[in-house]
Every structure is written in structure tokens, then in C-alpha cells.
Amino acid sequence: MREITLSQAVNEAIAEEMRRDETVFLLGEDVAEAGTPFKVLSGLVEEFGTTRVIDTPIAEPGFMGLAVGAAMTGARPIVDLMFGDFLFLVMDQLCNQAAKIHYMSGGKLKVPLVLRTNLGATRRSAAQHSQSLQALVAHVPGLKVALPSSAYEAKGLMKTAIRDNNPVVIFEDKLMYQDKAPVPEEEYLIPFGVANVRREGSDITLIATSSMVQVAEKAAEILAAEGIEAEVIDPRTLVPLDEATLVASVKKTSRAIVLDEGHQSYGVTSEIASRLNEQAFYHLDAPVLRMGAMDVPVPFSPALEDLTVPTPEGVAARARKLCSGDLIHAA
Amino acid sequence: MTKTNTEDYLRMYRQMVRIRTFEDHANQLYLSARMPGLTHMYSGQEAVAVGICEALTDDDKITSTHRGHGHCVAKGAEFSQMFCELLGKEEGYCRGKGGSMHIADQSHGNLGANAIVGGSMGIATGSALRAKLQGSDDVTVCFFGDGATAQGLLYEVMNMASLWKLPVIYACENNGYSEYTKTAEIAAGSITARAEAFGIEAHQVDGQDVLAVNGLTQKLVARARKGEGPFFLELMTYRYHGHHVGDINRGYYRDKAEEQEWKDNRDPITLFRAWLLDQGIASEDEIAAMTAEIEQDAAAAVAHAEAAPYPDTAEVDMHVYAG
Ligand SMILES: Cc1ncc(C[n+]2csc(CCOP(=O)(O)OP(=O)(O)O)c2C)c(N)n1
Ligand SMILES: [Mg+2]
């Protein structure tokens, strides 16, 4: 199968959907000629013109609001938010407005929009350009949340997001834009709420999102060399969450570590760990562990920044302890 | 009152050259892959930072932007601690935690650069509110770009600043571009008229003319100290480099000829140098000696920063909460 980058995959998904449905349009800062600072959207303005690929002023709350209004009245906007950190600027329009309108209108109004943004540290971009804020939006009922972990997921999830009748937030990993993966030429969609078992194993389950999937897979390799078989599962969407697949895996392995690049406290890892405790308690041989980013703003210095994100070695070390029974009474 | 004596003129010139020299070294650090991450060059805009900051004292405050090295130097910062910050070293102004886009230098009243466009507008206005509440006569200058005028926060805080006559000066550096887009494509109507709509006195100034910038700022600062603020300045200027150091192939949004025109005919350092020579304030030799000394300082600061240690790993979870 051909291989393309995550960046090309996103570009293809959006182009295909824009060809299929003329109500789909894009808006955000430097999305047109510049094709975004990460060059993900290059070529779209040439094909679809500036009426469907719209450069906005630096006014995130404003253009987020425009997208909500356009979505309520018959369009399918894709909002490009240059950095995930800027979610804090658009929270009212996204969470008080977009997320609640369908419910508040008794199911009459719909807000079919996609907010595409990113996550991930270790780019030496410091505290305001490095956050992974998926927990924040996953907390708000009414928003769906997708976290592609490769080019394949990026394309399939984006197409599903664009066709969904709800506001969907998609986080791409900035460090993965140039990573290639096999992506079919033929059209495909990845349904929301279906986890992907990336590696089978019988000793421990590593549940990992987005940037942490590669970390979990590398940890699994380290562990395999020592005779510990780790199962690696990528939930792909946080909302909806494929609880059944995660629970079934943990019932089989009886141990789990949940990995996500958001801050550990009150985060994605906490939520998934609680669900496993609630639904697989009698099958567990050890507490479910959480591994997220350290609870600190992301520091600039490389000497500090690299300490804040889970590493394959760190994950393997904790998995080893779990499997040896060392962590029965918590971490 | 406009600065009139020789020492003041020479210091302004020196500060402009210091900014340009700092940026040339920062750019080299990036190009030779010796600096982590990206940085935004201030080169071309020196007369704005220097003209304004030379009208301020250490008690006066500024807030700065992602393109903040110029403001930082102009407000009195040292090369060595700045380069250490750019390289993420412990001796840096923020112990390596902030990096290029977050340098703050409290000892000189620099409340910090900001990586959120428009993110400092509230902070600057809040600093001015504190000055008024506490009966202090310091003034706060809020630096931001033309692109940042699109943020709604600006209009919320200008309204309050005007209602409450706060000692804040909004300094909009219009360098013609907001990232990869021309200002005309993202700013409707007149920028100064927006401030005027709130009853704020606004001026458009040639941002390449350090004497014009300084002269006007001196007057406005004096009036702001007496409670006659706020004020708004739109400073017409130009950035020589790309949006950031990695923005090298920029022909698709900006003409090489346009860049050359500004460098050849509107350079703030060249223009001021010619004036200093013409007025007999400095000789060619004196200026050459000054430039060489600044270059030496910068090279020494870079060497020092490269050899300096990183923060201890134990610092990673220090400073999350204040004691
Ligand atoms: C809230 C926010 N939106 C977008 C960005 C990305 N960004 C950084 S600088 C910039 C352009 C700023 O233009 P301007 O205010 O004119 O300042 P200049 O870069 O010209 O100095 C943009 C869009 C950001 N850092 N913060
Ligand atoms: Mg600008």
C-alpha cells in the first residue's frame, strides 16, 4: 500500500470532503496561501478558492463564533486553530455555545463543525505552544473528541468528523506531521468509538492516545525482549469511548497502564483508569496506573522539557513493576 | 521633553545597534542549529523599542510580544542572561523555563514577552490600574503588533482604560505583516480610529525615526503620569527577517524588492547614524569603535551562554506555585 504523511492524510481527507459536499469550508489564520505554518493545508486554496478556504484575522473567539453560526444555519465549517493552546481563547464559543445548542434546543438545532487543532510537547516551544488539552474538551458534554495516532487514523477520523452532525474536536500530534503510514487510495472512514488493538499481548494492557501510541509500542518492544507481552490499544476517540474493547483487554491481561500526553491530574488517563476499575475490578491483579504529562507548565529548556513527557523506558519500567507484583499497593 | 544632549543620543544609537547585533547572533544560533526551537527577529524595528523605552524609567513597566528581544534590550536587559534564556540555561532571565518568547526582566520593569498574540493587553492595562489605585506615577507601555489588533481583548481593555483614565500607552508596531499575511488583508478601516472611538488620543508615527518616536513618547509619558492617559501609538515599521527565523522562502507573500527598499532607504540605524554624523555628535571612528565593542560583547555573551549549565533537573517542578 502507498505511504503518505499525516499532513498529507489530513489534506486529502479535507479535499475529498470539500469535493463531496459543497457546504464544507475552512477558516483560520494563514490557511490559504500559506497553507498553515505546518503546511498541512497547502494546495487547498488553489483548488477551492478563497471563498471556501478563508484566511481570518487573529481573532480566535470571533471566527470560532462565526463557525458556530454558520454550522447552525446549513454549512459545515472546519475551524483551523493553529495551536491547541489557543483553545483557551475559544472556550466560550465552543463549550457554552456549540456544545450545548443541540441539547438546549430540544434536538432542533445542529452544530456540525470540526475544530482541527494539535497537541504535543518537546518541540522547544515553551508553555503556551505545547499543551495537550484534550481532557478539557472531553469534559464537556456535546463535544466529540478524536485523537489520530497515525496518517491512517488522521484521514479516516477527519472524514468521519466532517460528516458528523455534532461539533468535533480533532487533535493532531505536531511531531507526527511528517510521519508516514500506509493509507489506502480508496475511500474509507473510521467510525468514532471503535478502538484499535495495535498489538496483542497477555500480560499487561497499555492504553495510549495520539503521541503516546508510539511510546507504548516502543515500551512493548522493550518488554517483549524480557518476556512480558504487552497489548497496546489506541481508543482513537475519547468521546465516544470504546469502553468494551478496553475492558475486555484488561479482563484478559489483568493489568493496565493508561497513557496520554495531557497533564496527569484530572485528565484523560484518570477517566479511563476509573472506568477500568469500575468494570474490571475483580479481574485486576494490580492498580491501574496513569501516565500523563507532569503537572507543570511545559518548560522551554530541553533539559527540563524532556522530563515532562512519558518515555518508552519509563513506561516499560512501570509495566515491569506492575507485572512483578511490586505495585499492588499503589504506585 | 525630547532628549537633547549628546549622551542621550549616543545611548539611543548604542541601544539600537545592540538590538540588531543581538538578533544577528540569535539568527546565527538558529541557522547553525545551536538554539532549541524558533525565535522571531526584531531587526528593522529598533527605533520603536528604543525610542519608547528611552522615555521610560526602570519603574515604568512594559509588556512585550513573541517578537520581544528588542523591547527587552531597550528596557535595559543584559546580553548574557538573554542568550542564556534563548539556550534554556539556568543563568537565563527565567532560569531557562521561558525561552525566547517568554523573557521577563523584572528589575527593569519588563513584565514579559508573550506567545499568545494579544495576551499581554490585559496585563499592561492591569499594571496601569494598579499604578492608579496605589497612587504611583509609573506608566505602562503595551507593545503589540498590527495583527494583534484583531483580538477582541484590546477593545475591552481600551474601554476600561479610557473610562478610568489609566496610565497606559498602547504601542501598536505596524510592520505590515501578520505572520504570512499583509496587514491590509486582516485589518479593516483605520487602526488609530479604533482607539479614538473610545476617546483615546491616538497618533501615527514613523517608526523608523527614533527621534520622532522618542520625542512624542516623552510628551505622552509625562501626561500619562499626570492622569491624562491612556494614549495609543501606531508605529509604522518593518521586519527585515521572516515571521520567524525558519521563514526563509517567503517570496509567496512578500517581495524581495520591498524588503530591499526598506533596508536601503528606511533603516532606522543608518538614518540615525547619518544624523549623528551630520550634527557632529559622533565621528565615524567613534561609531565604528562603539559597534565593534557591542559586537565583542555579544560574541562573549554567546560563548558564555553556550558554555553555561542547564538547570538542574530538580527545577522541573519548582515554580509551579508561589510560596
Ligand atoms: C492567540 C494567538 N493566535 C495566533 C498565534 C500565532 N501567531 C504568532 S505571531 C502571529 C502574527 C502576529 O502578527 P503581529 O501582531 O502583527 O506581530 P508581528 O509578528 O508582526 O510582530 C501569529 C498569527 C499566536 N501566537 N497566538
Ligand atoms: Mg505585524
XYZ file of C-alpha atoms and ligand atoms in Angstrom:
681
model
C 0.000 0.000 0.000
C 1.247 3.545 -0.642
C 2.559 5.510 2.322
C 1.770 9.169 2.939
C 2.499 11.601 5.764
C -0.012 12.522 8.433
C -0.018 16.011 6.981
C -0.932 14.701 3.501
C -3.578 12.453 5.024
C -5.345 15.375 6.671
C -5.071 17.376 3.471
C -6.577 14.543 1.409
C -9.433 13.985 3.848
C -10.426 17.631 3.775
C -10.056 17.933 -0.006
C -12.184 14.826 -0.603
C -14.917 16.049 1.718
C -14.867 19.511 0.176
C -15.319 17.929 -3.257
C -18.128 15.716 -1.994
C -20.047 18.381 -0.053
C -20.011 21.986 -1.116
C -21.230 23.187 2.282
C -17.839 22.264 3.778
C -15.485 25.227 4.134
C -12.309 26.055 6.041
C -11.439 29.069 8.126
C -8.474 30.029 10.259
C -5.242 32.018 10.350
C -2.955 31.638 7.329
C -4.818 28.605 5.985
C -4.960 29.841 2.379
C -1.734 30.804 0.533
C 0.448 29.806 3.490
C -1.417 26.511 3.965
C -0.883 26.879 7.765
C 2.529 27.174 9.471
C 2.798 23.369 9.365
C 1.910 23.420 5.628
C -0.866 20.886 6.224
C -3.427 22.649 4.032
C -1.163 23.540 1.085
C -2.933 23.423 -2.259
C -6.488 23.674 -0.944
C -6.958 27.350 -1.738
C -5.761 26.693 -5.288
C -8.497 24.106 -5.755
C -11.358 25.591 -3.743
C -10.664 29.316 -3.864
C -10.726 31.934 -1.152
C -14.472 31.705 -0.627
C -14.083 28.197 0.824
C -10.571 28.482 2.252
C -10.745 31.633 4.314
C -7.840 33.442 5.969
C -9.032 35.107 9.147
C -7.549 37.866 11.266
C -6.020 36.758 14.600
C -9.385 36.642 16.335
C -9.929 33.106 17.596
C -13.075 33.713 19.673
C -14.520 35.632 16.739
C -14.000 33.081 13.989
C -14.964 30.230 16.299
C -18.245 32.048 16.824
C -18.707 32.515 13.077
C -18.260 28.787 12.609
C -20.956 28.038 15.186
C -23.415 30.347 13.475
C -22.603 29.017 10.017
C -22.954 25.442 11.236
C -26.356 26.142 12.810
C -27.631 27.533 9.540
C -26.590 24.935 6.990
C -22.826 24.959 6.487
C -20.152 22.522 7.677
C -17.216 24.644 8.776
C -13.770 23.311 9.603
C -12.078 25.681 12.010
C -8.298 25.634 11.963
C -6.876 26.510 15.369
C -3.142 26.895 14.855
C -2.137 25.587 18.282
C -4.118 23.534 20.765
C -3.121 26.071 23.405
C -5.439 28.596 21.761
C -8.422 26.500 22.862
C -8.403 28.646 25.974
C -9.314 31.611 23.779
C -12.312 29.919 22.137
C -13.782 28.152 25.138
C -16.983 30.174 25.394
C -17.997 29.765 21.768
C -17.012 26.096 21.739
C -18.233 24.957 25.151
C -21.040 27.323 26.130
C -22.387 27.651 22.614
C -21.501 24.890 20.148
C -21.551 22.030 22.656
C -24.948 22.879 24.153
C -27.066 24.183 21.314
C -28.427 20.844 20.109
C -29.467 19.878 23.628
C -30.794 23.291 24.641
C -32.940 23.447 21.517
C -34.528 20.117 22.390
C -32.748 18.479 19.492
C -33.930 21.022 16.910
C -30.698 22.870 16.070
C -27.498 21.154 14.957
C -23.902 22.380 15.013
C -21.951 20.227 12.546
C -18.483 21.723 12.782
C -14.939 20.427 13.081
C -12.291 22.148 15.142
C -8.921 20.861 13.997
C -6.015 21.637 16.250
C -2.955 19.969 17.734
C -1.183 18.748 20.840
C 2.243 17.740 21.987
C 5.380 18.970 23.732
C 9.126 18.502 23.155
C 9.279 20.961 20.267
C 11.042 23.566 22.486
C 8.063 25.866 22.089
C 7.547 26.572 25.801
C 4.453 26.759 27.952
C 1.974 28.474 25.615
C 2.595 26.368 22.477
C 2.999 22.845 23.836
C -0.094 21.823 25.737
C -2.236 18.741 25.177
C -5.697 19.915 26.172
C -7.953 17.068 25.052
C -9.228 16.388 28.580
C -10.580 19.905 28.738
C -12.961 19.462 25.811
C -13.688 15.798 26.508
C -15.145 17.005 29.823
C -17.868 18.996 28.097
C -20.962 17.022 27.056
C -21.927 17.696 23.456
C -18.409 17.702 22.017
C -16.864 14.681 20.335
C -13.104 14.290 20.569
C -10.804 12.405 18.184
C -7.067 11.748 18.602
C -5.476 10.266 15.456
C -2.238 8.363 16.101
C -1.065 7.931 12.500
C -1.719 9.100 8.959
C -4.259 6.290 8.540
C -6.298 7.421 11.524
C -5.869 11.087 10.651
C -7.587 10.610 7.313
C -10.339 8.259 8.383
C -11.250 10.152 11.519
C -11.220 13.528 9.764
C -13.685 12.332 7.150
C -15.991 10.968 9.825
C -15.690 14.204 11.785
C -16.689 16.311 8.795
C -19.796 14.175 8.210
C -20.784 14.120 11.899
C -23.703 16.327 12.895
C -22.009 17.474 16.106
C -19.093 19.695 16.993
C -15.975 17.508 16.832
C -12.535 18.497 18.099
C -9.619 16.711 16.423
C -6.139 16.948 17.907
C -3.180 16.143 15.669
C 0.270 15.497 17.099
C 2.579 18.259 15.836
C 5.572 15.948 15.932
C 3.846 13.442 13.663
C 3.073 15.637 10.644
C 5.955 14.194 8.631
C 5.487 10.587 9.791
C 4.403 8.230 7.022
C 1.998 5.322 7.273
C 0.165 3.087 4.794
C -3.043 4.795 3.670
C -5.346 3.172 1.075
C -6.025 5.008 -2.177
C -9.699 4.017 -1.946
C -12.062 5.951 0.234
C -12.514 4.772 3.832
C -13.903 6.215 7.037
C -13.029 5.270 10.597
C -16.128 5.202 12.775
C -15.998 7.016 16.097
C -15.985 4.899 19.246
C -14.009 1.978 17.841
C -10.640 1.335 19.485
C -7.751 -0.181 17.584
C -5.774 -3.043 19.085
C -2.329 -2.312 17.684
C -0.503 -5.170 19.328
C -1.823 -8.227 21.120
C -0.432 -9.397 24.429
C -1.462 -11.335 27.504
C 0.447 -9.800 30.441
C -0.485 -6.136 30.539
C -2.605 -3.655 28.574
C -1.116 -0.316 27.513
C -3.922 2.042 26.548
C -2.411 5.004 24.719
C -3.687 8.018 22.799
C -2.149 10.041 19.961
C 1.534 10.795 20.623
C 1.643 8.154 23.355
C 0.806 5.289 20.994
C 4.362 5.215 19.637
C 5.703 5.434 23.182
C 3.549 2.480 24.230
C 4.602 0.444 21.204
C 8.270 1.042 21.896
C 7.713 0.115 25.542
C 6.003 -3.075 24.385
C 9.084 -3.974 22.353
C 11.370 -3.420 25.322
C 9.068 -5.586 27.449
C 8.787 -8.318 24.820
C 12.554 -8.745 24.888
C 12.169 -9.518 28.595
C 9.333 -11.964 28.092
C 6.479 -9.602 29.060
C 3.739 -9.472 26.423
C 2.006 -6.108 26.353
C -1.214 -5.416 24.494
C -1.331 -1.904 23.004
C -4.710 -0.288 22.383
C -5.457 3.109 20.855
C -9.008 4.284 21.702
C -8.858 6.720 18.717
C -11.773 8.740 20.059
C -12.225 9.862 23.660
C -15.842 10.799 23.070
C -17.369 8.397 22.258
C -15.089 5.931 24.062
C -14.926 2.254 23.127
C -15.121 1.048 26.696
C -15.942 -2.548 25.724
C -12.649 -3.153 23.913
C -10.602 -1.617 26.719
C -12.429 -3.543 29.446
C -12.195 -6.835 27.564
C -8.440 -6.423 27.167
C -7.905 -5.649 30.826
C -10.017 -8.617 31.871
C -7.663 -10.728 29.781
C -4.341 -9.227 30.953
C -5.398 -8.159 34.486
C -3.055 -5.164 34.447
C -3.132 -1.795 32.719
C -1.320 1.491 32.255
C -3.160 4.380 30.624
C -1.065 6.904 28.691
C -1.991 10.338 27.360
C 0.094 13.468 26.859
C -2.285 15.748 28.757
C -1.490 16.597 32.364
C -1.928 13.589 34.558
C -4.136 15.131 37.220
C -7.863 15.272 36.448
C -7.044 14.041 32.968
C -7.853 11.540 30.243
C -5.802 8.861 31.999
C -7.771 9.348 35.221
C -11.091 8.929 33.458
C -10.123 5.759 31.612
C -8.480 4.270 34.715
C -11.667 4.852 36.726
C -13.799 3.138 34.140
C -11.491 0.122 34.185
C -11.663 -0.004 37.974
C -15.440 0.156 37.854
C -15.824 -2.509 35.212
C -12.927 -4.885 35.618
C -12.205 -4.669 39.354
C -12.388 -8.384 40.078
C -10.102 -9.160 37.163
C -7.298 -6.811 38.186
C -4.054 -8.075 39.701
C -2.670 -4.586 40.266
C -3.921 -0.996 40.391
C -4.462 0.613 37.011
C -1.690 3.198 36.573
C -1.920 6.574 34.875
C 0.959 8.140 32.964
C 0.392 11.630 31.618
C 2.481 14.749 31.243
C 3.870 16.093 34.517
C 1.634 18.567 36.287
C 3.791 21.544 35.325
C 3.559 24.159 32.559
C 5.785 22.902 29.739
C 9.276 24.321 30.352
C 11.371 25.666 27.469
C 14.762 24.261 28.409
C 15.424 20.935 26.666
C 16.997 19.744 29.911
C 13.625 20.146 31.635
C 11.093 19.661 28.859
C 12.075 16.082 28.103
C 11.397 15.125 31.711
C 7.747 16.130 31.490
C 6.512 13.545 28.974
C 6.361 9.732 29.436
C 9.108 7.795 27.620
C 9.215 4.170 26.427
C 11.802 3.354 29.096
C 9.665 4.955 31.802
C 6.583 3.056 30.683
C 8.497 -0.215 30.488
C 9.872 0.314 33.990
C 6.416 0.773 35.470
C 4.975 -2.113 33.485
C 7.770 -4.345 34.761
C 6.923 -3.402 38.334
C 3.220 -3.990 37.804
C 3.893 -7.398 36.349
C 6.241 -8.372 39.167
C 3.608 -7.538 41.784
C 5.622 -4.622 43.213
C 2.861 -2.108 42.804
C -0.052 -3.959 44.320
C -0.426 -1.252 46.937
C -0.384 1.689 44.556
C 2.460 3.468 42.869
C 10.800 66.831 26.701
C 12.818 65.495 23.789
C 16.253 64.229 24.676
C 18.765 66.857 23.727
C 22.163 66.008 24.992
C 24.909 64.081 23.314
C 24.923 61.283 25.844
C 21.246 60.559 25.310
C 21.619 60.441 21.547
C 24.595 58.150 21.729
C 22.835 55.852 24.161
C 19.857 55.595 21.826
C 22.147 54.741 18.959
C 24.016 52.212 21.057
C 20.791 50.519 22.133
C 19.585 50.213 18.542
C 22.872 48.659 17.478
C 22.778 46.353 20.489
C 19.361 45.049 19.410
C 20.475 44.491 15.817
C 23.642 42.751 16.981
C 21.750 40.571 19.447
C 19.372 39.480 16.714
C 22.154 38.742 14.236
C 23.707 36.407 16.778
C 20.368 34.813 17.668
C 19.703 34.185 13.972
C 23.150 32.614 13.593
C 22.490 30.375 16.576
C 19.329 29.170 14.885
C 20.890 28.742 11.441
C 23.751 26.723 12.881
C 21.305 24.562 14.870
C 22.708 25.668 18.222
C 19.424 27.070 19.579
C 16.410 24.994 20.599
C 13.120 25.942 18.935
C 12.335 29.038 16.892
C 12.596 32.760 17.506
C 11.196 35.948 15.965
C 13.634 38.665 14.908
C 13.098 42.322 15.832
C 15.618 43.657 13.263
C 14.259 46.658 11.385
C 12.012 47.810 14.221
C 14.749 49.048 16.609
C 13.703 52.708 16.622
C 10.329 51.767 18.086
C 11.585 49.881 21.146
C 14.444 52.299 21.780
C 12.502 55.494 21.097
C 9.831 54.398 23.548
C 11.914 52.741 26.254
C 14.345 55.679 26.374
C 11.376 57.755 27.510
C 10.763 55.394 30.449
C 12.452 54.765 33.785
C 13.098 51.417 35.458
C 9.910 51.956 37.468
C 7.827 52.178 34.318
C 6.572 48.865 33.014
C 6.330 47.288 29.601
C 4.639 44.201 28.258
C 6.140 42.600 25.196
C 5.367 40.105 22.451
C 6.668 37.000 20.696
C 8.948 39.443 18.815
C 10.302 40.710 22.092
C 14.109 40.772 22.153
C 14.157 44.420 21.075
C 11.843 45.545 23.856
C 13.865 43.537 26.345
C 17.241 45.044 25.357
C 15.777 48.536 25.115
C 14.363 48.248 28.647
C 17.824 47.509 29.988
C 18.429 43.759 29.843
C 21.887 42.183 29.656
C 23.010 40.113 26.667
C 24.378 37.300 28.733
C 21.191 36.459 30.624
C 19.184 36.862 27.430
C 21.315 34.431 25.429
C 21.276 32.030 28.365
C 17.477 32.132 28.251
C 17.432 31.540 24.489
C 19.525 28.428 25.033
C 17.496 27.199 28.020
C 20.296 27.699 30.534
C 19.954 28.181 34.275
C 21.514 31.661 34.213
C 18.835 32.912 31.850
C 16.339 35.573 32.925
C 13.745 32.848 33.515
C 16.146 30.054 34.526
C 15.568 28.518 31.081
C 11.894 27.939 31.744
C 10.616 30.624 29.388
C 12.875 30.792 26.349
C 12.781 33.441 23.623
C 9.030 34.041 23.723
C 8.740 34.490 27.492
C 11.715 36.559 28.654
C 10.760 38.752 31.590
C 13.185 41.114 33.333
C 11.552 42.357 36.482
C 14.476 44.511 37.586
C 13.894 46.802 34.605
C 10.106 46.696 34.616
C 9.762 44.232 31.736
C 6.713 42.159 32.674
C 7.462 39.683 29.951
C 7.175 38.647 26.365
C 4.097 36.657 25.419
C 3.447 33.829 22.980
C -0.282 34.471 22.829
C -0.946 37.238 20.326
C -2.716 39.967 22.284
C -2.113 38.071 25.511
C -0.474 40.998 27.267
C -3.118 43.633 26.667
C -4.968 42.865 29.863
C -1.734 42.562 31.815
C -0.493 46.005 30.714
C -3.811 47.644 31.470
C -3.952 45.892 34.840
C -0.500 47.186 35.673
C -1.760 50.694 34.915
C -4.838 50.114 37.095
C -2.526 49.114 39.964
C -0.488 52.309 39.475
C -3.638 54.389 39.715
C -5.038 52.513 42.733
C -1.762 52.795 44.598
C -1.093 56.420 43.660
C 2.131 55.531 41.904
C 3.180 57.660 38.930
C 4.660 54.886 36.786
C 3.399 54.329 33.267
C 2.927 51.020 31.455
C 3.596 50.590 27.743
C 1.836 47.718 25.996
C 3.695 46.614 22.849
C 1.778 44.583 20.274
C 1.700 44.077 16.520
C -0.736 45.091 13.810
C -2.011 41.514 13.702
C -2.855 41.647 17.388
C -5.312 44.494 16.800
C -7.749 41.798 15.627
C -8.071 40.410 19.154
C -11.221 41.498 20.932
C -9.402 41.814 24.239
C -7.818 45.049 23.014
C -11.204 46.721 22.733
C -12.384 45.515 26.129
C -9.332 46.878 27.895
C -9.129 50.145 25.952
C -12.692 50.852 27.009
C -11.818 50.407 30.677
C -8.512 52.256 30.365
C -10.313 55.226 28.875
C -13.204 55.180 31.355
C -10.781 55.111 34.271
C -8.014 57.290 32.745
C -5.331 54.698 33.270
C -1.623 55.463 32.702
C -1.141 53.037 29.850
C 0.236 53.617 26.355
C -0.824 51.134 23.683
C 2.062 50.853 21.225
C 0.994 49.105 18.042
C 4.009 48.217 15.900
C 2.624 48.078 12.402
C 5.283 46.165 10.463
C 2.963 45.496 7.553
C 2.549 41.778 8.170
C 0.740 39.453 10.452
C 2.624 36.212 10.043
C 2.325 35.432 6.291
C -0.466 37.906 5.571
C -0.381 41.597 4.680
C -1.949 43.868 7.289
C -4.376 45.306 4.762
C -5.960 41.869 4.386
C -6.661 41.428 8.095
C -7.318 44.925 9.434
C -10.454 46.813 8.387
C -10.598 50.594 8.492
C -8.140 52.694 10.461
C -6.272 51.338 13.468
C -5.912 54.689 15.208
C -9.607 55.434 14.694
C -10.426 52.369 16.749
C -8.657 53.889 19.763
C -10.241 57.266 19.067
C -13.672 55.634 19.179
C -13.004 55.020 22.875
C -11.952 58.633 23.378
C -8.258 57.704 23.442
C -5.820 60.184 21.891
C -4.041 58.338 19.076
C -1.020 59.161 16.920
C 0.510 57.573 13.862
C 4.321 57.868 13.926
C 7.217 56.994 11.636
C 8.623 54.027 13.481
C 11.967 54.266 11.666
C 12.712 57.690 13.141
C 13.962 57.213 16.671
C 13.869 60.930 17.470
C 10.249 61.256 16.370
C 9.257 58.214 18.414
C 11.190 59.349 21.454
C 10.010 62.951 21.279
C 6.356 62.026 21.146
C 6.666 59.308 23.790
C 8.386 61.695 26.226
C 5.408 64.024 25.992
C 2.810 61.288 26.323
C 4.561 59.646 29.267
C 4.692 62.968 31.117
C 0.983 63.486 30.506
C 0.113 59.906 31.454
C 1.916 60.411 34.779
C -0.452 63.307 35.463
C -3.521 61.193 34.778
C -4.121 62.371 31.217
C -3.815 58.878 29.701
C -4.379 56.461 28.147
C -2.742 57.016 24.743
C -2.406 54.997 21.563
C 0.519 54.947 19.133
C 0.612 53.314 15.748
C 4.276 52.999 14.773
C 4.881 52.369 11.072
C 7.787 49.983 10.749
C 9.082 46.847 9.031
C 10.536 43.499 9.984
C 13.598 42.516 7.972
C 13.528 38.771 8.556
C 10.759 36.264 8.036
C 7.976 35.863 10.567
C 10.362 33.629 12.482
C 13.930 32.553 11.801
C 12.749 29.498 9.875
C 10.579 31.548 7.472
C 13.176 31.801 4.746
C 11.318 31.148 1.476
C 8.808 33.964 1.781
C 8.543 35.148 -1.806
C 4.937 33.968 -1.978
C 3.783 36.623 0.448
C 6.469 39.308 0.378
C 8.585 40.857 -2.329
C 12.384 40.844 -2.146
C 12.357 44.321 -3.698
C 10.139 45.621 -0.929
C 12.492 44.230 1.714
C 15.471 45.791 -0.037
C 13.745 49.160 -0.279
C 13.241 49.321 3.496
C 16.771 48.149 4.229
C 18.338 50.605 1.782
C 16.265 53.682 2.427
C 14.379 53.321 5.698
C 16.806 51.622 8.031
C 16.451 53.215 11.481
C 20.096 52.708 12.396
C 21.512 54.028 9.118
C 19.199 57.042 9.264
C 20.101 57.942 12.838
C 23.786 57.365 12.207
C 23.707 59.827 9.315
C 22.009 62.366 11.564
C 24.568 61.896 14.348
C 27.418 62.416 11.866
C 25.708 65.365 10.231
C 25.136 67.077 13.574
C 28.707 66.406 14.607
C 27.532 64.423 17.636
C 29.744 61.477 16.807
C 32.560 60.769 14.376
C 32.849 57.792 12.034
C 35.625 56.444 14.251
C 33.616 56.739 17.437
C 30.702 54.918 15.864
C 32.954 52.207 14.482
C 34.519 51.734 17.906
C 31.084 51.512 19.543
C 29.883 48.974 17.013
C 32.986 46.837 17.480
C 32.615 46.908 21.245
C 28.972 45.809 21.028
C 29.902 43.017 18.650
C 32.537 41.821 21.104
C 30.060 41.920 23.976
C 27.568 39.880 22.039
C 30.108 37.289 20.941
C 31.339 36.938 24.517
C 27.761 36.592 25.796
C 27.007 33.867 23.244
C 30.169 31.970 24.169
C 29.292 32.311 27.835
C 25.735 31.085 27.266
C 26.851 28.098 25.226
C 29.218 27.005 27.984
C 26.716 27.698 30.795
C 24.997 24.771 32.537
C 21.384 23.733 32.049
C 19.124 23.970 35.082
C 19.244 21.047 37.447
C 16.538 18.517 36.638
C 15.093 19.105 40.129
C 13.911 22.509 38.865
C 11.303 20.966 36.609
C 8.540 21.090 39.215
C 9.778 24.176 41.021
C 7.891 27.467 40.485
C 4.528 25.942 39.603
C 3.083 27.614 42.690
C 4.441 30.660 44.523
C 5.442 30.152 48.132
C -3.693 33.816 20.076
C -2.672 33.513 19.044
N -3.068 33.305 17.779
C -2.158 33.028 16.827
C -0.834 32.945 17.139
C 0.190 32.600 16.073
N 0.930 33.818 15.697
C 2.075 34.146 16.313
S 2.662 35.629 15.828
C 1.379 35.845 14.760
C 1.306 37.086 13.922
C 1.324 38.303 14.779
O 1.326 39.423 13.971
P 1.574 40.845 14.587
O 0.708 41.040 15.778
O 1.462 41.835 13.500
O 3.069 40.774 15.146
P 4.432 40.601 14.320
O 4.675 39.141 14.213
O 4.271 41.247 13.003
O 5.452 41.258 15.162
C 0.504 34.758 14.802
C -0.707 34.608 13.987
C -0.456 33.147 18.480
N 0.813 33.033 18.887
N -1.387 33.459 19.405
Mg 2.929 42.619 12.292
